[in-house]
PDB file of C-alpha atoms and ligand atoms in Angstrom:
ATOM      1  CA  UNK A  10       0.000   0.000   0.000  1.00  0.00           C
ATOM      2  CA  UNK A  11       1.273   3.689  -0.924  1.00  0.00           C
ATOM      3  CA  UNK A  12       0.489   6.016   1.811  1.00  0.00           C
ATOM      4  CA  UNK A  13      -0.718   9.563  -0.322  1.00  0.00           C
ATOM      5  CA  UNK A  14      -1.907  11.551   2.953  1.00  0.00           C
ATOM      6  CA  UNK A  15      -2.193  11.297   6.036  1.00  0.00           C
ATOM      7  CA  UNK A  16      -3.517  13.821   8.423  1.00  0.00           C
ATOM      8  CA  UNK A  17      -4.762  14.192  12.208  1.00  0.00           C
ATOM      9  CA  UNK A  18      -8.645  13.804  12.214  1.00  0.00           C
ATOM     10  CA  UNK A  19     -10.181  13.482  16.019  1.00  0.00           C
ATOM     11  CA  UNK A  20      -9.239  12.419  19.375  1.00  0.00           C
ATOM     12  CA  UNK A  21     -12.170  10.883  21.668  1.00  0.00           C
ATOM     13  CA  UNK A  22     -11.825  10.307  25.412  1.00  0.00           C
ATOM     14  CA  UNK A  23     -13.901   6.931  25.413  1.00  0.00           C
ATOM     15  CA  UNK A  24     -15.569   4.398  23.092  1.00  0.00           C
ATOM     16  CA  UNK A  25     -19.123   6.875  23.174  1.00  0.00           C
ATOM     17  CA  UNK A  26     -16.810   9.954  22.298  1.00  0.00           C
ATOM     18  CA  UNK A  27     -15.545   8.338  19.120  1.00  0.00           C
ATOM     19  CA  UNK A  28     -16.984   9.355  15.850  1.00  0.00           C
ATOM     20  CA  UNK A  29     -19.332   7.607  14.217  1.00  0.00           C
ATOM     21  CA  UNK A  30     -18.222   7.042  10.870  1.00  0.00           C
ATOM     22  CA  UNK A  31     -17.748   4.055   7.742  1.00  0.00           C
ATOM     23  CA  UNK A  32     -13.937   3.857   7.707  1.00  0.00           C
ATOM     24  CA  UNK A  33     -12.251   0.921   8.568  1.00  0.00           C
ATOM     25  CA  UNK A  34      -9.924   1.131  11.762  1.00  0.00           C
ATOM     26  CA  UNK A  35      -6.664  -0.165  12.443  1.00  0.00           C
ATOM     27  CA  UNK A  36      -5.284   0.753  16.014  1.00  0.00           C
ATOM     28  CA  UNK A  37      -1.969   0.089  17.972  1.00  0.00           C
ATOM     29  CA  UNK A  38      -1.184  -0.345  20.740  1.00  0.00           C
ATOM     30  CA  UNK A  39       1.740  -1.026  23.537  1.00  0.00           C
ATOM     31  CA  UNK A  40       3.567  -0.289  26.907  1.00  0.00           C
ATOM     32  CA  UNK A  41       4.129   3.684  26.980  1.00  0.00           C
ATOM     33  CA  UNK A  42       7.575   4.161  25.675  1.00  0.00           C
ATOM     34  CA  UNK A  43       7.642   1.345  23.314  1.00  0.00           C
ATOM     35  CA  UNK A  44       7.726   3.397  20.075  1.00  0.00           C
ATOM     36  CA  UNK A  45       4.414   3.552  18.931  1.00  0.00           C
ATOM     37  CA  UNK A  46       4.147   7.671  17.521  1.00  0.00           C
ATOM     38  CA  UNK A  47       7.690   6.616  15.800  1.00  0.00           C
ATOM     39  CA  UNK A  48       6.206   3.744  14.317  1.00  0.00           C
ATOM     40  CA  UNK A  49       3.375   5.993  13.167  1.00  0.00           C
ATOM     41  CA  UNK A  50       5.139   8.419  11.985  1.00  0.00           C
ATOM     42  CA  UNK A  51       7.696   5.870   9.989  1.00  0.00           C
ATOM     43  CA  UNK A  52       4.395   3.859   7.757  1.00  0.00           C
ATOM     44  CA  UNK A  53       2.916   7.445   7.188  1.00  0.00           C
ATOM     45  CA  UNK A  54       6.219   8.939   6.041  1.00  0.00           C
ATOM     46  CA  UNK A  55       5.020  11.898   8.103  1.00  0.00           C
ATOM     47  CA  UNK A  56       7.503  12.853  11.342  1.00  0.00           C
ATOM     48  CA  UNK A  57       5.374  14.727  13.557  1.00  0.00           C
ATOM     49  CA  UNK A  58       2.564  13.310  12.745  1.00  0.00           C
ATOM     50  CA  UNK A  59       2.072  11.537  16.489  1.00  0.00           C
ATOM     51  CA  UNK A  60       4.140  13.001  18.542  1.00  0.00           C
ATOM     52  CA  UNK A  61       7.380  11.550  19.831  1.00  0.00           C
ATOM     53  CA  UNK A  62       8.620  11.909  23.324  1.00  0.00           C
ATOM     54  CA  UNK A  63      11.835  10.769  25.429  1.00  0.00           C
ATOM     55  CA  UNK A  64       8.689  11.309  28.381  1.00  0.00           C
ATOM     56  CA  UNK A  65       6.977   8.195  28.396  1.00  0.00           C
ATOM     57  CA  UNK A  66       3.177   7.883  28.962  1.00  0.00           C
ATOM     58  CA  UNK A  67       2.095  11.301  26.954  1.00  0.00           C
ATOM     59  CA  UNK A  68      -0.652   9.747  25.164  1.00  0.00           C
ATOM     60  CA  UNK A  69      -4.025   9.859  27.013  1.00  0.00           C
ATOM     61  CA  UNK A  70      -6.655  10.334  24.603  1.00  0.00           C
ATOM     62  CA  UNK A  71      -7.432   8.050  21.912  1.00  0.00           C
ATOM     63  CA  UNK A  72      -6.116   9.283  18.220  1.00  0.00           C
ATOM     64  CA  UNK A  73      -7.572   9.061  14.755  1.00  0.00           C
ATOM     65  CA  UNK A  74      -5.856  10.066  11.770  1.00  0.00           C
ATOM     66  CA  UNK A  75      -7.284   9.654   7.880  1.00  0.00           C
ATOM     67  CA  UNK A  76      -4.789   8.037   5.674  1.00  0.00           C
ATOM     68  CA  UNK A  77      -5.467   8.073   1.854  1.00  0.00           C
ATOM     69  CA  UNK A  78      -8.761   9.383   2.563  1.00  0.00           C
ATOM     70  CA  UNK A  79      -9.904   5.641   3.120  1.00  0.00           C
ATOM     71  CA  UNK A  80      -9.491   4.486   6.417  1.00  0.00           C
ATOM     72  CA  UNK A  81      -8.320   5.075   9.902  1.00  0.00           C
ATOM     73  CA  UNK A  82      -5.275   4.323  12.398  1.00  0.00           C
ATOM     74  CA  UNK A  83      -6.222   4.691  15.452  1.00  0.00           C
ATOM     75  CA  UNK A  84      -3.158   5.584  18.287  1.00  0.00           C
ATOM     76  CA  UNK A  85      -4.122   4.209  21.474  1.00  0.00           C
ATOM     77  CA  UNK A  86      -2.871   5.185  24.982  1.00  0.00           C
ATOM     78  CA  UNK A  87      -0.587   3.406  26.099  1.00  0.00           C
ATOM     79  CA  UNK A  88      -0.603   0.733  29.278  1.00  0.00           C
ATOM     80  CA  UNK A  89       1.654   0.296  32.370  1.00  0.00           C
ATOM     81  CA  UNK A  90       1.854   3.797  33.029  1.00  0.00           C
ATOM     82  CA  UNK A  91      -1.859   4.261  34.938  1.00  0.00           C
ATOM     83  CA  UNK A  92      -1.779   3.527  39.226  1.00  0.00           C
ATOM     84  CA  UNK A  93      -1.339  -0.170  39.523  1.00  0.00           C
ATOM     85  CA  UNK A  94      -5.124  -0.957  40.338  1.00  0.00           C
ATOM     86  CA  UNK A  95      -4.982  -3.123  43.703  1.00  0.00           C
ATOM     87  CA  UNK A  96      -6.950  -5.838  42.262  1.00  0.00           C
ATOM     88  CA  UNK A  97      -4.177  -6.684  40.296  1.00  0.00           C
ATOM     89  CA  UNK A  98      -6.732  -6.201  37.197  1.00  0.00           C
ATOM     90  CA  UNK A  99      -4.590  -5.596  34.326  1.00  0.00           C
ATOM     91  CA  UNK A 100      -3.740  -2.034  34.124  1.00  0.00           C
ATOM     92  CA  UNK A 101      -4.553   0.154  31.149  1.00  0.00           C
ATOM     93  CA  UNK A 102      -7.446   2.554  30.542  1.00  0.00           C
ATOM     94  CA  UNK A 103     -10.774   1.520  30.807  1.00  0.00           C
ATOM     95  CA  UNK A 104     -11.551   3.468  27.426  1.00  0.00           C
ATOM     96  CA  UNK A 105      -8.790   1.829  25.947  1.00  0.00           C
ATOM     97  CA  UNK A 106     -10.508  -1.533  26.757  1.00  0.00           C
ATOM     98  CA  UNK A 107     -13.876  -0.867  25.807  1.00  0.00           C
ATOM     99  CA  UNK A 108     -12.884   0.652  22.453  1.00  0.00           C
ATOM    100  CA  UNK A 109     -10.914  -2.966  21.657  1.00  0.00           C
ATOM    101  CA  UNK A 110     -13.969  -4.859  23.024  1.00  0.00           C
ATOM    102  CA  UNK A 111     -16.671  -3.015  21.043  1.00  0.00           C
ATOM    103  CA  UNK A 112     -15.852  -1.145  18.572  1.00  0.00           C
ATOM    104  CA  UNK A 113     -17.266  -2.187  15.360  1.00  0.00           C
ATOM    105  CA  UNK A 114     -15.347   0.088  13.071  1.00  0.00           C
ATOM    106  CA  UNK A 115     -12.140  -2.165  14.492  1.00  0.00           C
ATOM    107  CA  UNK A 116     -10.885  -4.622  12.136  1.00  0.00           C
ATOM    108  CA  UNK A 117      -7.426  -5.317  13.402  1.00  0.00           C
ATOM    109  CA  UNK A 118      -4.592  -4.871  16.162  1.00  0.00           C
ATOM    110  CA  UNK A 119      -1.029  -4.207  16.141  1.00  0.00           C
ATOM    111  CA  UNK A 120       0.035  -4.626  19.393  1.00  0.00           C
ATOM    112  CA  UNK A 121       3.988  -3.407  19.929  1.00  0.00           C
ATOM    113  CA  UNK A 122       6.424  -4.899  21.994  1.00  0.00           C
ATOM    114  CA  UNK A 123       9.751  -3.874  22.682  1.00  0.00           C
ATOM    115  CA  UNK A 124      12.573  -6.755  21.184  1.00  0.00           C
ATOM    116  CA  UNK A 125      14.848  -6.403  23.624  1.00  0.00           C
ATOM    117  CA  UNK A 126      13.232  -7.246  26.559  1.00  0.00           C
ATOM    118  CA  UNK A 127      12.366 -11.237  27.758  1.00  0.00           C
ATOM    119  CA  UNK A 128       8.450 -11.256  28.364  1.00  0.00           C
ATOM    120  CA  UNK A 129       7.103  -8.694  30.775  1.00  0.00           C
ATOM    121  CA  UNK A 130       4.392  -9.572  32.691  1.00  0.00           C
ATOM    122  CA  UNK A 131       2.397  -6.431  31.773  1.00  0.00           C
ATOM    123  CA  UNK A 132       2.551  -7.841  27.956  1.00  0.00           C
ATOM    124  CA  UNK A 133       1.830 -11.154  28.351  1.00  0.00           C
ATOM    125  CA  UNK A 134      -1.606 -10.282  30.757  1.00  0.00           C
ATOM    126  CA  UNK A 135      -2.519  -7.591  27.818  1.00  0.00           C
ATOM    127  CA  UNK A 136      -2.409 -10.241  25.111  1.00  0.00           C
ATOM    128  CA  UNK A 137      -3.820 -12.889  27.365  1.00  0.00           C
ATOM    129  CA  UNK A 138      -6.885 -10.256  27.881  1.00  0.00           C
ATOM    130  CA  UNK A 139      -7.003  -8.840  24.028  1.00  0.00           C
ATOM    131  CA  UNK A 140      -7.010 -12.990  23.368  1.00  0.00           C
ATOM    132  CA  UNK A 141     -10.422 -13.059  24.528  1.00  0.00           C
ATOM    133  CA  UNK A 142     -11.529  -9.989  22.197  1.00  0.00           C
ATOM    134  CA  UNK A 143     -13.016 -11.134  19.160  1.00  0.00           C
ATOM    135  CA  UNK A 144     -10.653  -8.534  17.510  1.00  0.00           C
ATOM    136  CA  UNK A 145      -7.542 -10.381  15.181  1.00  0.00           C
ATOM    137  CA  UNK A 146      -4.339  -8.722  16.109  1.00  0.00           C
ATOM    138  CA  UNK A 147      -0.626  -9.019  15.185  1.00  0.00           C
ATOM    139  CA  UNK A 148       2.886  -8.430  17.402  1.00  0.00           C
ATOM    140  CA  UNK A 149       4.855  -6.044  16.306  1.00  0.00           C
ATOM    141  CA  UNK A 150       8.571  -6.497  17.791  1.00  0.00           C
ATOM    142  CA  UNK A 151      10.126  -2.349  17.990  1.00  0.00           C
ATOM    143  CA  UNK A 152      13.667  -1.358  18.024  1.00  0.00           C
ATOM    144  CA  UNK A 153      14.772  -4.033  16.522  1.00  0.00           C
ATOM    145  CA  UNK A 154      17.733  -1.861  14.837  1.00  0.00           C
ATOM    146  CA  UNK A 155      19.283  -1.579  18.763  1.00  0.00           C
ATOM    147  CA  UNK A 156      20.787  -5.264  18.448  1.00  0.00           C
ATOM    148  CA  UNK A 157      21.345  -8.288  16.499  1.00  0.00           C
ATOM    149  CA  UNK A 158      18.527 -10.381  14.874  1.00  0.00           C
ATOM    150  CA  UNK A 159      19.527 -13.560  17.083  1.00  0.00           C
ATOM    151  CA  UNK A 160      18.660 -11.914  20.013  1.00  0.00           C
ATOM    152  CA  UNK A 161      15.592 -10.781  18.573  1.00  0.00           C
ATOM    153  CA  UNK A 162      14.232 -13.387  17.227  1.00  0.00           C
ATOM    154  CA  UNK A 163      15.542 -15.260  20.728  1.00  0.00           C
ATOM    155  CA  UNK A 164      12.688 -12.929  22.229  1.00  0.00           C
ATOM    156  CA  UNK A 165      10.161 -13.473  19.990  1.00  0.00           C
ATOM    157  CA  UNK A 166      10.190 -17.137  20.649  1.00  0.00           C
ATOM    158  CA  UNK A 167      10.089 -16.597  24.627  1.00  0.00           C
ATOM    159  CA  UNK A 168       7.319 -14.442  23.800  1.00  0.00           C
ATOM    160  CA  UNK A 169       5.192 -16.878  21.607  1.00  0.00           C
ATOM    161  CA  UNK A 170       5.946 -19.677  24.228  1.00  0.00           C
ATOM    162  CA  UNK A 171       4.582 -17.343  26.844  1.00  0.00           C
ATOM    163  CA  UNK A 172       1.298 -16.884  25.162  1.00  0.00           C
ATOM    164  CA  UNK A 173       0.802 -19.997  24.084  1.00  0.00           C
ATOM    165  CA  UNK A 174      -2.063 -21.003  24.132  1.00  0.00           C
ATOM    166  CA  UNK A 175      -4.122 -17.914  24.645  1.00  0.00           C
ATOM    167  CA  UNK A 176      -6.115 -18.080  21.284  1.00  0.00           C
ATOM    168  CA  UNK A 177      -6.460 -21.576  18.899  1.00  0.00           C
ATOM    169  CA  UNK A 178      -3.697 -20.330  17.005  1.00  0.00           C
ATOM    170  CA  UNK A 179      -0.484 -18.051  17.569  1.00  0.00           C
ATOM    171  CA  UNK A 180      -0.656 -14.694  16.403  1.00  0.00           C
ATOM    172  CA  UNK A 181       0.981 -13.098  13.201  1.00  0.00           C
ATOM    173  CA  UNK A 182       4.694 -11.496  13.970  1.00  0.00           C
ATOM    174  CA  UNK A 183       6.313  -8.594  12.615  1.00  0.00           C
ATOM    175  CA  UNK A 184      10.078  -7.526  13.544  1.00  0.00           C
ATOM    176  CA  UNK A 185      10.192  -3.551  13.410  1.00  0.00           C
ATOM    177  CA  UNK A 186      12.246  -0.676  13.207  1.00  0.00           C
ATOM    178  CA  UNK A 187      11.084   2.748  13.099  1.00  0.00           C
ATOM    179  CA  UNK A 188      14.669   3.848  12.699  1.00  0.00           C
ATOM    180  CA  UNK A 189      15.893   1.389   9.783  1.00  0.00           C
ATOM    181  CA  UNK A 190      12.118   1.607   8.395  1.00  0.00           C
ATOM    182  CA  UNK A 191      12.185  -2.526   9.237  1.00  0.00           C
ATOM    183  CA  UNK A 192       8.979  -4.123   8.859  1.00  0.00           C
ATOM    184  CA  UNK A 193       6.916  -1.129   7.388  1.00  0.00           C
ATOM    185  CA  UNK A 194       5.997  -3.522   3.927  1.00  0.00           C
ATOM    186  CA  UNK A 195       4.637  -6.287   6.165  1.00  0.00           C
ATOM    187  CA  UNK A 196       2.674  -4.120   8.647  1.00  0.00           C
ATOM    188  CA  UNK A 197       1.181  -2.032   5.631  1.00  0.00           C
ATOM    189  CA  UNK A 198       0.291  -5.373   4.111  1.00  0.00           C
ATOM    190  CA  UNK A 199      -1.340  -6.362   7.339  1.00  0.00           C
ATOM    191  CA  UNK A 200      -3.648  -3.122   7.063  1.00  0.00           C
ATOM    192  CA  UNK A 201      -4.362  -3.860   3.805  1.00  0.00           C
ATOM    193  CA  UNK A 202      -6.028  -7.625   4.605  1.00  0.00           C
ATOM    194  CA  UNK A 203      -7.325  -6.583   7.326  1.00  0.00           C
ATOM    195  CA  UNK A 204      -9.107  -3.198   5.459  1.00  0.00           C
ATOM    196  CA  UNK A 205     -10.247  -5.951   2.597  1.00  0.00           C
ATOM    197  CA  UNK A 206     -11.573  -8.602   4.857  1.00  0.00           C
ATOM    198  CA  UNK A 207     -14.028  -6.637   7.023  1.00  0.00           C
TER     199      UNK A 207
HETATM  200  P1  GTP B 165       4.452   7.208  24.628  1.00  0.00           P
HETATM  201  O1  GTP B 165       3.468   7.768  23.644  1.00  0.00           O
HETATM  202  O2  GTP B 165       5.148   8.262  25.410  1.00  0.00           O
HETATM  203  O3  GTP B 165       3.878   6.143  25.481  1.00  0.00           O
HETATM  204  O4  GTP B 165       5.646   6.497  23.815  1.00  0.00           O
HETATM  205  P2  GTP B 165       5.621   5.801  22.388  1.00  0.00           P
HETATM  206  O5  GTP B 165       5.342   4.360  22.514  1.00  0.00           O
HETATM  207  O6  GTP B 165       4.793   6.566  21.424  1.00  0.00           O
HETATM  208  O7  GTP B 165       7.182   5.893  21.978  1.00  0.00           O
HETATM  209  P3  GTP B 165       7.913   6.985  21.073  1.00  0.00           P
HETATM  210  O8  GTP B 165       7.640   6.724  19.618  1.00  0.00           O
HETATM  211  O9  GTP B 165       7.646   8.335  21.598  1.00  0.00           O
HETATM  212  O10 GTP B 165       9.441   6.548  21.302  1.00  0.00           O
HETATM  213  C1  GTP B 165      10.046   6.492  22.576  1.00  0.00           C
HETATM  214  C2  GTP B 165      11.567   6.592  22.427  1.00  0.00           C
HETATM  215  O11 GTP B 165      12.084   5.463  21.705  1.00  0.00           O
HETATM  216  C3  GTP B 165      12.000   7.818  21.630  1.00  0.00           C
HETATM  217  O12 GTP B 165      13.184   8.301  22.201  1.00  0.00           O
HETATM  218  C4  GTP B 165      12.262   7.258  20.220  1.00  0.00           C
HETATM  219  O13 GTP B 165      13.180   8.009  19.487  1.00  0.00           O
HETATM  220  C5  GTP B 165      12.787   5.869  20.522  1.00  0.00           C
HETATM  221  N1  GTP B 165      12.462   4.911  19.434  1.00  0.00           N
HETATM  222  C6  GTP B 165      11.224   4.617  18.970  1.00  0.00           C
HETATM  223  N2  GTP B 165      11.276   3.694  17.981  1.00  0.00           N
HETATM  224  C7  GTP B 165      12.581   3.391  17.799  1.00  0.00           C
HETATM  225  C8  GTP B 165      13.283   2.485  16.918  1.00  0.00           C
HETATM  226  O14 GTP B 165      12.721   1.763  16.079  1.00  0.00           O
HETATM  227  N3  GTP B 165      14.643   2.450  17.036  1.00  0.00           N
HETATM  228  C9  GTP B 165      15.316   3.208  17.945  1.00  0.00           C
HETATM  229  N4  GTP B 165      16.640   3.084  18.000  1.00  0.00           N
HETATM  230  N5  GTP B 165      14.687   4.068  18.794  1.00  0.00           N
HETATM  231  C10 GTP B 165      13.338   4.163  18.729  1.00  0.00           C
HETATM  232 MG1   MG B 166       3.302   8.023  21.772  1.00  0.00          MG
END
């Protein structure tokens, strides 16, 4: 897919605050920090476009922004930077959750993790929830550029062997780099199934 425009169109605070509109969404997701607005920024050839910070957690609303005048990528707030809620319930925004459980516009999920870390509990208990979504979603691996292959694809496999299990079969997997422009083909692809099958 050829990215032509892309350009900011709402933010909504909730699932009822978000627009009511035909376009096919596509939303990511991931721990704050993780490299989400650079990954944004790197498939729509637009820096700036989400904004990048070395302050983690800066994303509190949910984001929509119009690409090719045909559908929508949605930039989600990020999790593990709320108060730790003392039932131990997993914790990200409550918007955040609804708008994954019910939003019918929602046709797929990138969810980012960072490659150089083993599992992390925080990721493993989001895709063990998002697992019992009816919503299909894909890993995306970030900063892959920051070391060598074998060690990322040595945390990929911890990662799959940590979830396995959670859904009939293991999800799709992307290595990324926002910096080296790794992995932008594949994800784009990915948008483009999941725009065509919905
Ligand atoms: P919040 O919105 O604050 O939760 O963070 P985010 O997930 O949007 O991350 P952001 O894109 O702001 O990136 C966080 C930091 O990681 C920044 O300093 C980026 O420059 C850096 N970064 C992001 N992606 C990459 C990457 O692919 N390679 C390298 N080397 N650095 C990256
Ligand atoms: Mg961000």
């Amino acid at each position: 897919m050829k990215i032509k425009s892309a350009t900011f169109s709402i933010s909504a605070k909730n699932l009822e605050d978000c627009p009511v509109w035909e376009p096919t969404e596509v939303a990511f997701i991931g721990r704050s920090n993780v490299g989400k607005s650079s990954m944004i920024n790197m498939l729509t050839n637009k820096d700036g476009l989400a904004k990048v910070s070395a302050t983690p957690g800066k994303t509190r609303l949910l984001n929509f922004f119009l690409i090719n005048e045909s559908w929508i990528l949605v930039d989600l707030p990020g999790y593990g930077y709320a108060k730790v809620s003392k039932d131990s319930k997993i914790d990200f925004n409550e918007s955040v959750g609804d708008y994954l459980e019910h939003r019918e516009n929602l046709a797929h999920v990138f969810v980012l993790i960072d490659s150089r870390l083993t599992p992390q509990k925080i990721d493993v208990d989001f895709v063990h929830w998002l697992s019992g979504c009816p919503v299909p979603f894909t890993l995306v691996f970030t900063k892959a550029d920051k070391q060598s292959l074998k060690k990322t694809t040595t945390t990929v496999d911890l990662f799959l062997q940590a979830i396995d299990g959670f859904r009939a079969e293991p999800p799709p997997v992307i290595v990324s780099s926002s910096k080296d422009r790794t992995g932008r083909v594949e994800i784009l692809q990915s948008v483009e199934r999941a725009i065509s099958s919905r």
